[in-house]
Amino acid sequence: MLNRFRQFWTKVITPIATLLLKLGVSADAVTLVGTIGVSAGALIFFPRGHLWLGTVVITCFVFSDMIDGYMARTSGTSSKWGSFLDSTLDRIGDGAIYGGLVMFYANSRAGNSTLMAAVTLWALVMGAVTSYARAKAESLGLKASGGLAERADRLVFTLILAFFSDVLNLPILLEIVIWYVAAASTITVVQRSLSVRKQVLADPDNAGLDTPPAEPKND
């Protein structure tokens, strides 16, 4: 969702990124600090039932994901290592957010719902599998992007409704979005799996892991 407003947000974060570069701060450092901030916000506040406060803290650090990318491009330091680090730490942040919500529902004095704790855990697992499916497909030279639940949309919807469910004292809002994320992530995994299978069946000559690419046919 942030990508859909990239031009607007780029104007917002440009002065911050420029200042950090002048101070000698690296893009990797921003990535690391952002992940620590997101994880701390989720794991400290969510389990205690402070959903709105945790969301505010997380949101402040979520923008580091845009800032580090802008810094890397501007300074000419974009690299495979930076891309790997960013993607890996993103998954840690995702796990912290949904893990914090699992603990919220498991807390008898906060969410107090074994069912919602289980559904949130399922949403966490399937969200991870969604990302893994894409990464594994790409490592095999295939494509597995798209689907019903993209990562950014899952996070934005979850954080927005977590905030308002607490502020408005309407826990049903968060429950609805978590059920949606769990179902949508599961469907996305199925969609990506079927897409990969279709690609493999369409090219049987290269279906084996140890099969060398087929020689191009002469017309």
PDB file of C-alpha atoms in Angstrom:
ATOM      1  CA  MET A   1       0.000   0.000   0.000  1.00  0.00           C
ATOM      2  CA  LEU A   2       2.872   2.362   0.740  1.00  0.00           C
ATOM      3  CA  ASN A   3       4.120   1.745  -2.787  1.00  0.00           C
ATOM      4  CA  ARG A   4       0.891   3.197  -4.166  1.00  0.00           C
ATOM      5  CA  PHE A   5       1.757   6.504  -2.529  1.00  0.00           C
ATOM      6  CA  ARG A   6       5.499   6.275  -3.111  1.00  0.00           C
ATOM      7  CA  GLN A   7       5.868   9.717  -4.656  1.00  0.00           C
ATOM      8  CA  PHE A   8       4.176  11.376  -1.690  1.00  0.00           C
ATOM      9  CA  TRP A   9       6.120   9.445   0.931  1.00  0.00           C
ATOM     10  CA  THR A  10       9.391   9.959  -0.936  1.00  0.00           C
ATOM     11  CA  LYS A  11       8.957  13.722  -0.529  1.00  0.00           C
ATOM     12  CA  VAL A  12       8.292  13.213   3.169  1.00  0.00           C
ATOM     13  CA  ILE A  13      11.301  11.011   3.920  1.00  0.00           C
ATOM     14  CA  THR A  14      13.804  12.746   1.591  1.00  0.00           C
ATOM     15  CA  PRO A  15      14.915  15.406   4.148  1.00  0.00           C
ATOM     16  CA  ILE A  16      15.320  12.746   6.834  1.00  0.00           C
ATOM     17  CA  ALA A  17      17.318  10.438   4.577  1.00  0.00           C
ATOM     18  CA  THR A  18      19.503  13.327   3.379  1.00  0.00           C
ATOM     19  CA  LEU A  19      20.265  14.361   6.960  1.00  0.00           C
ATOM     20  CA  LEU A  20      21.191  10.811   7.958  1.00  0.00           C
ATOM     21  CA  LEU A  21      23.555  10.512   4.995  1.00  0.00           C
ATOM     22  CA  LYS A  22      25.240  13.790   5.959  1.00  0.00           C
ATOM     23  CA  LEU A  23      25.695  12.438   9.478  1.00  0.00           C
ATOM     24  CA  GLY A  24      27.402   9.340   8.048  1.00  0.00           C
ATOM     25  CA  VAL A  25      24.634   6.898   8.951  1.00  0.00           C
ATOM     26  CA  SER A  26      24.478   3.868   6.650  1.00  0.00           C
ATOM     27  CA  ALA A  27      21.354   2.423   5.074  1.00  0.00           C
ATOM     28  CA  ASP A  28      22.060  -0.913   6.795  1.00  0.00           C
ATOM     29  CA  ALA A  29      22.102   0.798  10.184  1.00  0.00           C
ATOM     30  CA  VAL A  30      18.702   2.360   9.471  1.00  0.00           C
ATOM     31  CA  THR A  31      17.368  -1.050   8.441  1.00  0.00           C
ATOM     32  CA  LEU A  32      18.593  -2.620  11.676  1.00  0.00           C
ATOM     33  CA  VAL A  33      17.296   0.172  13.920  1.00  0.00           C
ATOM     34  CA  GLY A  34      13.941   0.079  12.148  1.00  0.00           C
ATOM     35  CA  THR A  35      13.579  -3.647  12.756  1.00  0.00           C
ATOM     36  CA  ILE A  36      14.531  -3.294  16.408  1.00  0.00           C
ATOM     37  CA  GLY A  37      11.993  -0.491  16.818  1.00  0.00           C
ATOM     38  CA  VAL A  38       9.185  -2.428  15.132  1.00  0.00           C
ATOM     39  CA  SER A  39       9.944  -5.550  17.151  1.00  0.00           C
ATOM     40  CA  ALA A  40      10.151  -3.644  20.430  1.00  0.00           C
ATOM     41  CA  GLY A  41       6.902  -1.797  19.758  1.00  0.00           C
ATOM     42  CA  ALA A  42       5.090  -5.042  18.986  1.00  0.00           C
ATOM     43  CA  LEU A  43       6.534  -7.274  21.686  1.00  0.00           C
ATOM     44  CA  ILE A  44       6.458  -4.729  24.518  1.00  0.00           C
ATOM     45  CA  PHE A  45       3.055  -3.096  24.002  1.00  0.00           C
ATOM     46  CA  PHE A  46       0.853  -5.615  22.186  1.00  0.00           C
ATOM     47  CA  PRO A  47       1.036  -8.401  24.808  1.00  0.00           C
ATOM     48  CA  ARG A  48      -0.024  -5.894  27.480  1.00  0.00           C
ATOM     49  CA  GLY A  49      -3.064  -4.832  25.493  1.00  0.00           C
ATOM     50  CA  HIS A  50      -1.694  -1.379  24.540  1.00  0.00           C
ATOM     51  CA  LEU A  51      -2.549  -1.852  20.884  1.00  0.00           C
ATOM     52  CA  TRP A  52      -2.863   1.797  19.901  1.00  0.00           C
ATOM     53  CA  LEU A  53       0.455   2.735  21.508  1.00  0.00           C
ATOM     54  CA  GLY A  54       2.228  -0.246  20.004  1.00  0.00           C
ATOM     55  CA  THR A  55       0.852   0.658  16.575  1.00  0.00           C
ATOM     56  CA  VAL A  56       2.096   4.236  16.882  1.00  0.00           C
ATOM     57  CA  VAL A  57       5.590   3.069  17.830  1.00  0.00           C
ATOM     58  CA  ILE A  58       5.640   0.483  15.035  1.00  0.00           C
ATOM     59  CA  THR A  59       4.441   3.020  12.456  1.00  0.00           C
ATOM     60  CA  CYS A  60       7.255   5.410  13.371  1.00  0.00           C
ATOM     61  CA  PHE A  61       9.814   2.717  12.595  1.00  0.00           C
ATOM     62  CA  VAL A  62       8.040   1.167   9.609  1.00  0.00           C
ATOM     63  CA  PHE A  63       9.050   4.159   7.500  1.00  0.00           C
ATOM     64  CA  SER A  64      12.687   3.163   7.949  1.00  0.00           C
ATOM     65  CA  ASP A  65      11.948   0.566   5.257  1.00  0.00           C
ATOM     66  CA  MET A  66      11.535   3.404   2.768  1.00  0.00           C
ATOM     67  CA  ILE A  67      14.283   5.583   4.212  1.00  0.00           C
ATOM     68  CA  ASP A  68      17.003   2.918   3.962  1.00  0.00           C
ATOM     69  CA  GLY A  69      16.080   2.165   0.349  1.00  0.00           C
ATOM     70  CA  TYR A  70      16.207   5.830  -0.588  1.00  0.00           C
ATOM     71  CA  MET A  71      19.546   6.241   1.218  1.00  0.00           C
ATOM     72  CA  ALA A  72      21.048   3.243  -0.592  1.00  0.00           C
ATOM     73  CA  ARG A  73      19.941   4.495  -4.008  1.00  0.00           C
ATOM     74  CA  THR A  74      21.015   8.084  -3.361  1.00  0.00           C
ATOM     75  CA  SER A  75      24.443   7.155  -2.008  1.00  0.00           C
ATOM     76  CA  GLY A  76      25.013   4.488  -4.653  1.00  0.00           C
ATOM     77  CA  THR A  77      25.469   1.777  -2.020  1.00  0.00           C
ATOM     78  CA  SER A  78      22.665  -0.535  -3.173  1.00  0.00           C
ATOM     79  CA  SER A  79      23.938  -4.106  -3.030  1.00  0.00           C
ATOM     80  CA  LYS A  80      22.850  -7.726  -2.859  1.00  0.00           C
ATOM     81  CA  TRP A  81      23.845  -7.740   0.805  1.00  0.00           C
ATOM     82  CA  GLY A  82      21.622  -4.748   1.525  1.00  0.00           C
ATOM     83  CA  SER A  83      18.717  -6.363  -0.300  1.00  0.00           C
ATOM     84  CA  PHE A  84      19.231  -9.627   1.594  1.00  0.00           C
ATOM     85  CA  LEU A  85      19.488  -7.863   4.951  1.00  0.00           C
ATOM     86  CA  ASP A  86      16.393  -5.773   4.289  1.00  0.00           C
ATOM     87  CA  SER A  87      14.262  -8.757   3.263  1.00  0.00           C
ATOM     88  CA  THR A  88      15.472 -10.893   6.154  1.00  0.00           C
ATOM     89  CA  LEU A  89      14.871  -8.228   8.793  1.00  0.00           C
ATOM     90  CA  ASP A  90      11.447  -7.478   7.287  1.00  0.00           C
ATOM     91  CA  ARG A  91      10.425 -11.050   8.122  1.00  0.00           C
ATOM     92  CA  ILE A  92      11.651 -10.594  11.687  1.00  0.00           C
ATOM     93  CA  GLY A  93       9.523  -7.465  12.011  1.00  0.00           C
ATOM     94  CA  ASP A  94       6.487  -9.261  10.579  1.00  0.00           C
ATOM     95  CA  GLY A  95       6.990 -12.109  13.023  1.00  0.00           C
ATOM     96  CA  ALA A  96       7.242  -9.692  15.937  1.00  0.00           C
ATOM     97  CA  ILE A  97       3.997  -7.922  14.995  1.00  0.00           C
ATOM     98  CA  TYR A  98       1.897 -11.055  14.683  1.00  0.00           C
ATOM     99  CA  GLY A  99       3.777 -12.749  17.524  1.00  0.00           C
ATOM    100  CA  GLY A 100       2.902  -9.787  19.744  1.00  0.00           C
ATOM    101  CA  LEU A 101      -0.747 -10.180  18.779  1.00  0.00           C
ATOM    102  CA  VAL A 102      -0.606 -13.899  19.552  1.00  0.00           C
ATOM    103  CA  MET A 103       0.633 -13.041  23.050  1.00  0.00           C
ATOM    104  CA  PHE A 104      -2.072 -10.382  23.337  1.00  0.00           C
ATOM    105  CA  TYR A 105      -4.796 -12.954  22.745  1.00  0.00           C
ATOM    106  CA  ALA A 106      -3.038 -15.461  24.984  1.00  0.00           C
ATOM    107  CA  ASN A 107      -2.988 -12.942  27.854  1.00  0.00           C
ATOM    108  CA  SER A 108      -5.933 -13.671  30.150  1.00  0.00           C
ATOM    109  CA  ARG A 109      -6.041 -10.008  31.206  1.00  0.00           C
ATOM    110  CA  ALA A 110      -5.881  -8.590  27.683  1.00  0.00           C
ATOM    111  CA  GLY A 111      -7.228 -10.360  24.583  1.00  0.00           C
ATOM    112  CA  ASN A 112      -8.069 -13.590  26.408  1.00  0.00           C
ATOM    113  CA  SER A 113      -9.033 -15.693  23.389  1.00  0.00           C
ATOM    114  CA  THR A 114      -7.447 -19.041  22.647  1.00  0.00           C
ATOM    115  CA  LEU A 115      -9.238 -19.163  19.298  1.00  0.00           C
ATOM    116  CA  MET A 116      -7.919 -15.784  18.168  1.00  0.00           C
ATOM    117  CA  ALA A 117      -4.439 -16.674  19.408  1.00  0.00           C
ATOM    118  CA  ALA A 118      -4.553 -19.750  17.174  1.00  0.00           C
ATOM    119  CA  VAL A 119      -5.900 -17.808  14.175  1.00  0.00           C
ATOM    120  CA  THR A 120      -3.231 -15.130  14.610  1.00  0.00           C
ATOM    121  CA  LEU A 121      -0.547 -17.794  14.809  1.00  0.00           C
ATOM    122  CA  TRP A 122      -1.890 -19.308  11.597  1.00  0.00           C
ATOM    123  CA  ALA A 123      -1.792 -15.858   9.951  1.00  0.00           C
ATOM    124  CA  LEU A 124       1.840 -15.524  11.074  1.00  0.00           C
ATOM    125  CA  VAL A 125       2.832 -18.919   9.692  1.00  0.00           C
ATOM    126  CA  MET A 126       1.038 -18.508   6.373  1.00  0.00           C
ATOM    127  CA  GLY A 127       2.456 -15.022   5.950  1.00  0.00           C
ATOM    128  CA  ALA A 128       5.931 -16.511   6.278  1.00  0.00           C
ATOM    129  CA  VAL A 129       5.084 -19.325   3.857  1.00  0.00           C
ATOM    130  CA  THR A 130       3.783 -16.775   1.352  1.00  0.00           C
ATOM    131  CA  SER A 131       7.168 -15.055   1.291  1.00  0.00           C
ATOM    132  CA  TYR A 132       9.028 -18.358   1.266  1.00  0.00           C
ATOM    133  CA  ALA A 133       7.002 -19.648  -1.682  1.00  0.00           C
ATOM    134  CA  ARG A 134       8.014 -16.657  -3.755  1.00  0.00           C
ATOM    135  CA  ALA A 135      11.671 -16.860  -2.749  1.00  0.00           C
ATOM    136  CA  LYS A 136      11.871 -20.609  -3.430  1.00  0.00           C
ATOM    137  CA  ALA A 137      10.166 -20.244  -6.806  1.00  0.00           C
ATOM    138  CA  GLU A 138      12.582 -17.513  -7.838  1.00  0.00           C
ATOM    139  CA  SER A 139      15.550 -19.641  -6.755  1.00  0.00           C
ATOM    140  CA  LEU A 140      14.283 -22.269  -9.216  1.00  0.00           C
ATOM    141  CA  GLY A 141      13.967 -19.739 -11.993  1.00  0.00           C
ATOM    142  CA  LEU A 142      10.187 -19.512 -11.705  1.00  0.00           C
ATOM    143  CA  LYS A 143       7.742 -16.795 -10.686  1.00  0.00           C
ATOM    144  CA  ALA A 144       5.357 -16.828  -7.721  1.00  0.00           C
ATOM    145  CA  SER A 145       4.411 -13.231  -7.046  1.00  0.00           C
ATOM    146  CA  GLY A 146       1.015 -11.662  -6.620  1.00  0.00           C
ATOM    147  CA  GLY A 147      -1.938 -13.281  -4.944  1.00  0.00           C
ATOM    148  CA  LEU A 148      -4.710 -12.143  -2.664  1.00  0.00           C
ATOM    149  CA  ALA A 149      -2.540 -11.023   0.263  1.00  0.00           C
ATOM    150  CA  GLU A 150       0.602  -9.011  -0.439  1.00  0.00           C
ATOM    151  CA  ARG A 151       2.881  -8.359   2.535  1.00  0.00           C
ATOM    152  CA  ALA A 152       2.427  -4.588   2.681  1.00  0.00           C
ATOM    153  CA  ASP A 153      -1.348  -4.812   2.515  1.00  0.00           C
ATOM    154  CA  ARG A 154      -1.445  -7.417   5.302  1.00  0.00           C
ATOM    155  CA  LEU A 155       0.615  -5.227   7.612  1.00  0.00           C
ATOM    156  CA  VAL A 156      -1.161  -1.959   6.865  1.00  0.00           C
ATOM    157  CA  PHE A 157      -4.646  -3.401   7.366  1.00  0.00           C
ATOM    158  CA  THR A 158      -3.593  -5.169  10.562  1.00  0.00           C
ATOM    159  CA  LEU A 159      -1.965  -2.105  12.112  1.00  0.00           C
ATOM    160  CA  ILE A 160      -4.774   0.288  11.171  1.00  0.00           C
ATOM    161  CA  LEU A 161      -7.486  -1.935  12.624  1.00  0.00           C
ATOM    162  CA  ALA A 162      -5.394  -2.793  15.688  1.00  0.00           C
ATOM    163  CA  PHE A 163      -5.170   0.932  16.398  1.00  0.00           C
ATOM    164  CA  PHE A 164      -8.874   1.637  15.953  1.00  0.00           C
ATOM    165  CA  SER A 165     -10.014  -1.515  17.716  1.00  0.00           C
ATOM    166  CA  ASP A 166      -8.234  -0.247  20.827  1.00  0.00           C
ATOM    167  CA  VAL A 167      -9.126   3.447  20.516  1.00  0.00           C
ATOM    168  CA  LEU A 168     -12.797   2.748  19.778  1.00  0.00           C
ATOM    169  CA  ASN A 169     -12.945  -0.269  22.107  1.00  0.00           C
ATOM    170  CA  LEU A 170     -14.195  -2.444  19.259  1.00  0.00           C
ATOM    171  CA  PRO A 171     -12.099  -5.640  19.421  1.00  0.00           C
ATOM    172  CA  ILE A 172     -14.175  -7.113  16.608  1.00  0.00           C
ATOM    173  CA  LEU A 173     -12.299  -4.874  14.132  1.00  0.00           C
ATOM    174  CA  LEU A 174      -8.962  -6.542  14.844  1.00  0.00           C
ATOM    175  CA  GLU A 175     -10.556  -9.988  14.901  1.00  0.00           C
ATOM    176  CA  ILE A 176     -12.044  -9.435  11.447  1.00  0.00           C
ATOM    177  CA  VAL A 177      -8.766  -8.352   9.884  1.00  0.00           C
ATOM    178  CA  ILE A 178      -6.833 -11.232  11.446  1.00  0.00           C
ATOM    179  CA  TRP A 179      -9.355 -13.752  10.153  1.00  0.00           C
ATOM    180  CA  TYR A 180      -9.040 -12.085   6.751  1.00  0.00           C
ATOM    181  CA  VAL A 181      -5.232 -12.139   6.798  1.00  0.00           C
ATOM    182  CA  ALA A 182      -5.200 -15.811   7.836  1.00  0.00           C
ATOM    183  CA  ALA A 183      -7.602 -16.794   5.061  1.00  0.00           C
ATOM    184  CA  ALA A 184      -6.094 -14.509   2.408  1.00  0.00           C
ATOM    185  CA  SER A 185      -2.545 -15.696   3.164  1.00  0.00           C
ATOM    186  CA  THR A 186      -3.625 -19.312   2.871  1.00  0.00           C
ATOM    187  CA  ILE A 187      -5.296 -18.607  -0.466  1.00  0.00           C
ATOM    188  CA  THR A 188      -2.197 -16.749  -1.659  1.00  0.00           C
ATOM    189  CA  VAL A 189       0.011 -19.740  -0.862  1.00  0.00           C
ATOM    190  CA  VAL A 190      -2.340 -21.963  -2.866  1.00  0.00           C
ATOM    191  CA  GLN A 191      -2.403 -19.449  -5.739  1.00  0.00           C
ATOM    192  CA  ARG A 192       1.388 -19.240  -5.862  1.00  0.00           C
ATOM    193  CA  SER A 193       1.754 -23.015  -5.631  1.00  0.00           C
ATOM    194  CA  LEU A 194      -0.647 -23.532  -8.525  1.00  0.00           C
ATOM    195  CA  SER A 195       1.165 -20.862 -10.526  1.00  0.00           C
ATOM    196  CA  VAL A 196       4.501 -22.628 -10.040  1.00  0.00           C
ATOM    197  CA  ARG A 197       2.985 -25.998 -10.918  1.00  0.00           C
ATOM    198  CA  LYS A 198       1.523 -24.530 -14.087  1.00  0.00           C
ATOM    199  CA  GLN A 199       4.901 -23.142 -15.107  1.00  0.00           C
ATOM    200  CA  VAL A 200       6.596 -26.492 -14.472  1.00  0.00           C
ATOM    201  CA  LEU A 201       3.989 -28.430 -16.446  1.00  0.00           C
ATOM    202  CA  ALA A 202       4.339 -25.968 -19.307  1.00  0.00           C
ATOM    203  CA  ASP A 203       8.076 -26.737 -19.553  1.00  0.00           C
ATOM    204  CA  PRO A 204       8.470 -30.490 -18.812  1.00  0.00           C
ATOM    205  CA  ASP A 205      11.948 -30.613 -20.354  1.00  0.00           C
ATOM    206  CA  ASN A 206      13.300 -28.522 -17.483  1.00  0.00           C
ATOM    207  CA  ALA A 207      11.086 -29.900 -14.705  1.00  0.00           C
ATOM    208  CA  GLY A 208      13.829 -31.877 -12.936  1.00  0.00           C
ATOM    209  CA  LEU A 209      16.157 -30.258 -10.409  1.00  0.00           C
ATOM    210  CA  ASP A 210      19.187 -31.824 -12.054  1.00  0.00           C
ATOM    211  CA  THR A 211      17.993 -31.408 -15.613  1.00  0.00           C
ATOM    212  CA  PRO A 212      20.127 -29.019 -17.644  1.00  0.00           C
ATOM    213  CA  PRO A 213      18.240 -26.402 -19.666  1.00  0.00           C
ATOM    214  CA  ALA A 214      16.975 -27.752 -22.983  1.00  0.00           C
ATOM    215  CA  GLU A 215      18.884 -26.736 -26.078  1.00  0.00           C
ATOM    216  CA  PRO A 216      17.023 -24.170 -28.159  1.00  0.00           C
ATOM    217  CA  LYS A 217      15.349 -25.703 -31.171  1.00  0.00           C
ATOM    218  CA  ASN A 218      16.321 -24.533 -34.617  1.00  0.00           C
ATOM    219  CA  ASP A 219      13.538 -23.315 -36.861  1.00  0.00           C
TER     220      ASP A 219
END
